[in-house]
Short mmCIF file of C-alpha atoms in Angstrom, two decimals:
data_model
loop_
_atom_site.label_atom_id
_atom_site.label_comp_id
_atom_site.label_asym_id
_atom_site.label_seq_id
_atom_site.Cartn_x
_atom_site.Cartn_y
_atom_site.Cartn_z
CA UNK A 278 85.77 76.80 103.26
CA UNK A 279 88.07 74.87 105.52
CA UNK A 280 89.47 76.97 108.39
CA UNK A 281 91.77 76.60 111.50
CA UNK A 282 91.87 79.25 114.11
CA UNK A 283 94.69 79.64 116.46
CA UNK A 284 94.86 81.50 119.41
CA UNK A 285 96.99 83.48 120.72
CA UNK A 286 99.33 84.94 118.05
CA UNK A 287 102.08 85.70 121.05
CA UNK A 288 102.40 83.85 124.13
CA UNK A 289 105.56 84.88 126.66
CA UNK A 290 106.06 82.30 129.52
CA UNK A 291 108.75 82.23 132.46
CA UNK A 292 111.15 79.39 132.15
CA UNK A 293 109.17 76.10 133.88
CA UNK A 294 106.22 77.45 133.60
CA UNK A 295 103.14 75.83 131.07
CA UNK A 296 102.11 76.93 127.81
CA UNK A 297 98.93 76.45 126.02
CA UNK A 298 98.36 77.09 122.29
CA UNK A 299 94.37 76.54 121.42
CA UNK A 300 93.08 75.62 118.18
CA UNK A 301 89.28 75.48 116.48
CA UNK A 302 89.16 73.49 113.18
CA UNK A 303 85.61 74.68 111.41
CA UNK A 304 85.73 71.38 109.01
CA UNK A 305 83.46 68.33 110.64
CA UNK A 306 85.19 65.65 108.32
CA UNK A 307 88.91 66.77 109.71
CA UNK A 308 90.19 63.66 111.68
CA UNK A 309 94.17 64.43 111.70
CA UNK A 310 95.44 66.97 113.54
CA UNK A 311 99.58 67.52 113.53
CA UNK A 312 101.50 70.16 115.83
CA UNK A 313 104.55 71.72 114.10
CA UNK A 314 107.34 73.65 115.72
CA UNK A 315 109.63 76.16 113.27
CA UNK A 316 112.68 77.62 114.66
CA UNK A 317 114.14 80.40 113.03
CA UNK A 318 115.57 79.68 109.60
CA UNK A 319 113.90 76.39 109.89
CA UNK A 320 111.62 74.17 108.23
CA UNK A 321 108.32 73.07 109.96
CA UNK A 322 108.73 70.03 112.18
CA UNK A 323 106.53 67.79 113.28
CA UNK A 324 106.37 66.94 117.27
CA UNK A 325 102.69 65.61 117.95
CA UNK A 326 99.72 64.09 116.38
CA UNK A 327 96.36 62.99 117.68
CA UNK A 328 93.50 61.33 115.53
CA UNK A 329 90.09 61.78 115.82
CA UNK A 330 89.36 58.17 117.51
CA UNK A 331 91.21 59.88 120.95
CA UNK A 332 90.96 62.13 122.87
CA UNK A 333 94.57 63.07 124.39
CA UNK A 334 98.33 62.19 123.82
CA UNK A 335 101.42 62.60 125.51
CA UNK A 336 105.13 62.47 125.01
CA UNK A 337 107.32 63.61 127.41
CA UNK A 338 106.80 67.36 128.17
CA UNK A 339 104.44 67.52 124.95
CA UNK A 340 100.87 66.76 125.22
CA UNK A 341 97.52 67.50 122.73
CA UNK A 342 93.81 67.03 123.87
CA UNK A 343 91.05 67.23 121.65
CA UNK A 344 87.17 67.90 121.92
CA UNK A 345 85.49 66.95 118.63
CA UNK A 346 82.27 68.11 119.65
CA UNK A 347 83.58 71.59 120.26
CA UNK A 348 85.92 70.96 117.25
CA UNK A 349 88.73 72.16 119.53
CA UNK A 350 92.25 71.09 120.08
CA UNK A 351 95.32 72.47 121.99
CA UNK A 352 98.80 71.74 122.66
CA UNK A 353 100.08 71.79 126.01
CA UNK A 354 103.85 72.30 126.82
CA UNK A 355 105.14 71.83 130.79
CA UNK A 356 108.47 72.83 132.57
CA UNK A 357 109.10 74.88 129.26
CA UNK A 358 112.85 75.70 128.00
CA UNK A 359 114.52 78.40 126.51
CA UNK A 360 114.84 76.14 123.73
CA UNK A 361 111.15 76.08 123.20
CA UNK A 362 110.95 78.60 121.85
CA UNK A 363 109.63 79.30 118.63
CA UNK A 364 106.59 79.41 116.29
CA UNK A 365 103.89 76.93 116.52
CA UNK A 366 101.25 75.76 114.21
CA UNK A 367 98.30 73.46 114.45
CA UNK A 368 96.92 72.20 111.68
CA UNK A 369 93.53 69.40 110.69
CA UNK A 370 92.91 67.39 107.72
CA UNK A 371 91.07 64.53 106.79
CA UNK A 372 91.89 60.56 105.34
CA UNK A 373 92.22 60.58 101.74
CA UNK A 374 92.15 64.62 101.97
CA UNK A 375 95.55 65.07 101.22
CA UNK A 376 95.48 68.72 102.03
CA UNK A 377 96.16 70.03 105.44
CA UNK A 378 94.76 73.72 106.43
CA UNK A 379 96.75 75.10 109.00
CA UNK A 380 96.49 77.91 111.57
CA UNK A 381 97.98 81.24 112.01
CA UNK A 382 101.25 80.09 114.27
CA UNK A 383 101.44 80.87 117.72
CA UNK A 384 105.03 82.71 118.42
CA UNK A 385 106.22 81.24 121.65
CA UNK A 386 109.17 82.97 123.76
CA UNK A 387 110.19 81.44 126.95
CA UNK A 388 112.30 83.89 129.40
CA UNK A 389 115.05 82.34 131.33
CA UNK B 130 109.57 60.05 108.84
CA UNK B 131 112.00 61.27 105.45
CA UNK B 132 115.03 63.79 105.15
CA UNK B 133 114.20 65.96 103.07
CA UNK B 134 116.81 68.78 101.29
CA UNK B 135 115.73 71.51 99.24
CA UNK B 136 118.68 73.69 96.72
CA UNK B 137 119.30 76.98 96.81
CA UNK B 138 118.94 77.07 100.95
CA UNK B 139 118.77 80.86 99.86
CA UNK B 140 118.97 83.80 96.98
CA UNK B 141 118.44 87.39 96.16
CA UNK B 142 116.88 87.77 92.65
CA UNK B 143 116.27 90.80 90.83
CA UNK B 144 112.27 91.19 89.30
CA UNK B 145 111.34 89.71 85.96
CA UNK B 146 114.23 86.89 86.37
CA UNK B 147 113.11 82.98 87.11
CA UNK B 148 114.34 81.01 89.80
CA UNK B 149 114.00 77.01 89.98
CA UNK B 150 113.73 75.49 93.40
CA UNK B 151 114.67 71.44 94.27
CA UNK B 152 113.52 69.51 96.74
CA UNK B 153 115.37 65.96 96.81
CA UNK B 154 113.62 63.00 99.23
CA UNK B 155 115.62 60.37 100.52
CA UNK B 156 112.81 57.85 99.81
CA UNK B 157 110.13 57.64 97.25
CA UNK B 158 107.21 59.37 98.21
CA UNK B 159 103.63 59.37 96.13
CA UNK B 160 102.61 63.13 97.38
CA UNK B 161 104.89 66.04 96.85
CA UNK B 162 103.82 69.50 98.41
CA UNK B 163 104.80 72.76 97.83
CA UNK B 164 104.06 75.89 100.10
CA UNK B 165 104.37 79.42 100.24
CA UNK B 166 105.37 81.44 103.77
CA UNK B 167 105.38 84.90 103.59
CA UNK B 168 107.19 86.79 106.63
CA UNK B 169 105.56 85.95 109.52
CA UNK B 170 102.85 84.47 108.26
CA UNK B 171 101.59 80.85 108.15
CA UNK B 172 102.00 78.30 105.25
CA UNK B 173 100.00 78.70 102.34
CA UNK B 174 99.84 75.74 99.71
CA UNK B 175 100.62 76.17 96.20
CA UNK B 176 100.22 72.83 93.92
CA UNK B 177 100.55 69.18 95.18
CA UNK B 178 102.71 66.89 92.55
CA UNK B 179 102.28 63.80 91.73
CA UNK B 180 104.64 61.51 89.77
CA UNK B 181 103.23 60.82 86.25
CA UNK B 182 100.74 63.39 86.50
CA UNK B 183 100.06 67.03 85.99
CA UNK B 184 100.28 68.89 89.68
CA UNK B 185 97.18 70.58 91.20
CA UNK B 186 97.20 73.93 91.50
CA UNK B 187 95.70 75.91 94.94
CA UNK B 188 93.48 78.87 94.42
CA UNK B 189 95.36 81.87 93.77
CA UNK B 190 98.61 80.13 92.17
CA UNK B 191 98.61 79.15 88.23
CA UNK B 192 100.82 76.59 86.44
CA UNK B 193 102.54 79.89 84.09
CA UNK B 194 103.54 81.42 87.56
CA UNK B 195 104.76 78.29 89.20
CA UNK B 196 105.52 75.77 86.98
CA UNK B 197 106.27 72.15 88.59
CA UNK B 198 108.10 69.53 87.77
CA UNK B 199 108.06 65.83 89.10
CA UNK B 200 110.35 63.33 87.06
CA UNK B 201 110.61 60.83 89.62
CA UNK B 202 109.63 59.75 93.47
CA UNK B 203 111.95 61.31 94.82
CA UNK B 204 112.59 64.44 93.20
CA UNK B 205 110.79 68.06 92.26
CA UNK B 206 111.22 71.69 91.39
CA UNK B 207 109.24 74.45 91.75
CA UNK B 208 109.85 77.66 89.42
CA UNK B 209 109.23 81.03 90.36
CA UNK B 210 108.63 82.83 87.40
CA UNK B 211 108.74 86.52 86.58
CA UNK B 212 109.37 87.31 89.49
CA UNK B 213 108.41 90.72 91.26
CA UNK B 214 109.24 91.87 95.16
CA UNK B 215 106.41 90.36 96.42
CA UNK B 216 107.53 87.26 95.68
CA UNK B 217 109.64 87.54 97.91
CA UNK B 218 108.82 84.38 100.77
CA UNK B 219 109.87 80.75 102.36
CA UNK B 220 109.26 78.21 99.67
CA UNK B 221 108.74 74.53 101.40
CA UNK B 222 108.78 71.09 100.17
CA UNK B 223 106.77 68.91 101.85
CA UNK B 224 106.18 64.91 101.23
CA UNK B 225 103.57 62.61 102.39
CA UNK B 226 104.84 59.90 104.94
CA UNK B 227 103.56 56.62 103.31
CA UNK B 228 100.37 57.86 101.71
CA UNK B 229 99.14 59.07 105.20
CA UNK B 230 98.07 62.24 106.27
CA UNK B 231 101.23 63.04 107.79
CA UNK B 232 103.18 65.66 105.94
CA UNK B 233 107.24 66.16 106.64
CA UNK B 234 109.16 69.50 105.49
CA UNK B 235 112.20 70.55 103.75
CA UNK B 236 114.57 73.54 105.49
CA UNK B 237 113.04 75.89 102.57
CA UNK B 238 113.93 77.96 100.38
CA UNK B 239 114.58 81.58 101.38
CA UNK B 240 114.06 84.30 98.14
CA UNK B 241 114.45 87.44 98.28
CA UNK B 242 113.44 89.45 95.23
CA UNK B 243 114.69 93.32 94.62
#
């Protein structure tokens, strides 16, 4: 079946410093792929997209590239906060799917 | 995007008792999730609702054990029934953003059962 792999499960970064949070969707017909951030006690929310017709998006310090021959894509995060902090999940799905599978979460801790 | 609030924010239930969840939309919606996080663990889907219609049920999750309701566009409840320890999870509401793929979530619902 449908499966998204995310990688890693932990990632620790110094305060202004990158992080990268990779993802491998195993589905050919997946052609929507969301980012969520949950804080603690939180709902999911959303803070990037990127559809299958390109190849990278930005906003602000947030940015997602995507390889759809490798079926990979990763969220990149620069000059990171302590407010950053948090769990991450990727997820892919497809028009007219109406389900989403999504990865494992990525626990993100930025040190001040 | 749509706010979305979900009732109790929280509860400790003791096993074989039922507990209803809501999740209210501020606009109507056509596709009505609802998901299952167990601690530290990534979301797992449970049914998707649709208004008028019976809901669709995930592998793993039956209508007895969940039951669903969805009266109206805006509106729907998930019941946990019977419920035993490991029960115990995040439920989350999730809606549909204009019939596209995008999917926005509640705060969830935080059960604890004993």
């Amino acid at each position: 079946g449908e499966n998204v792999e995310q990688h890693p499960s932990t990632l620790s970064v110094q305060e202004g410093d990158s992080a990268v949070i990779k993802c491998t969707y195993s589905d050919s017909a997946s052609n929507y792929f969301p980012w969520y951030k949950q804080e603690l006690g939180k709902g999911p929310q959303l803070i990037i997209d990127i559809r299958s017709n390109v190849g990278e998006k930005k906003d602000q310090r947030i940015a997602v590239t995507l390889n759809k021959t490798a079926k990979h894509f990763s969220l990149h995060i620069t000059e990171t906060q302590p407010e950053d902090s948090a769990v991450y999940f990727c997820a892919a799905s497809y028009t007219g799917g109406f389900k989403t599978i999504f990865g494992a979460g990525t626990r993100l801790f930025v040190k001040a | 995007s749509a706010v979305i609030s979900q009732k109790p924010s929280r509860d400790i239930c003791q096993r074989g008792t039922s507990l209803t969840i809501q999740c209210q939309v501020d606009s109507q919606v056509t596709m009505m999730f609802w998901y299952r996080q167990q601690p530290g663990q990534s979301l797992t889907l449970i049914a998707t609702a649709n208004q008028g219609s019976e809901a669709t049920y995930e592998s793993g999750f039956v209508i007895d054990k969940f039951p669903i309701s969805r009266p109206n566009l805006t509106f729907s409840t998930l019941t946990v029934s019977n419920m035993s320890p490991e029960d115990s999870s995040i439920y989350l509401c999730s809606v549909d953003a204009g019939g596209r793929e995008t999917q926005y979530f509640g705060p969830g619902t935080r059960l604890l059962v004993l």
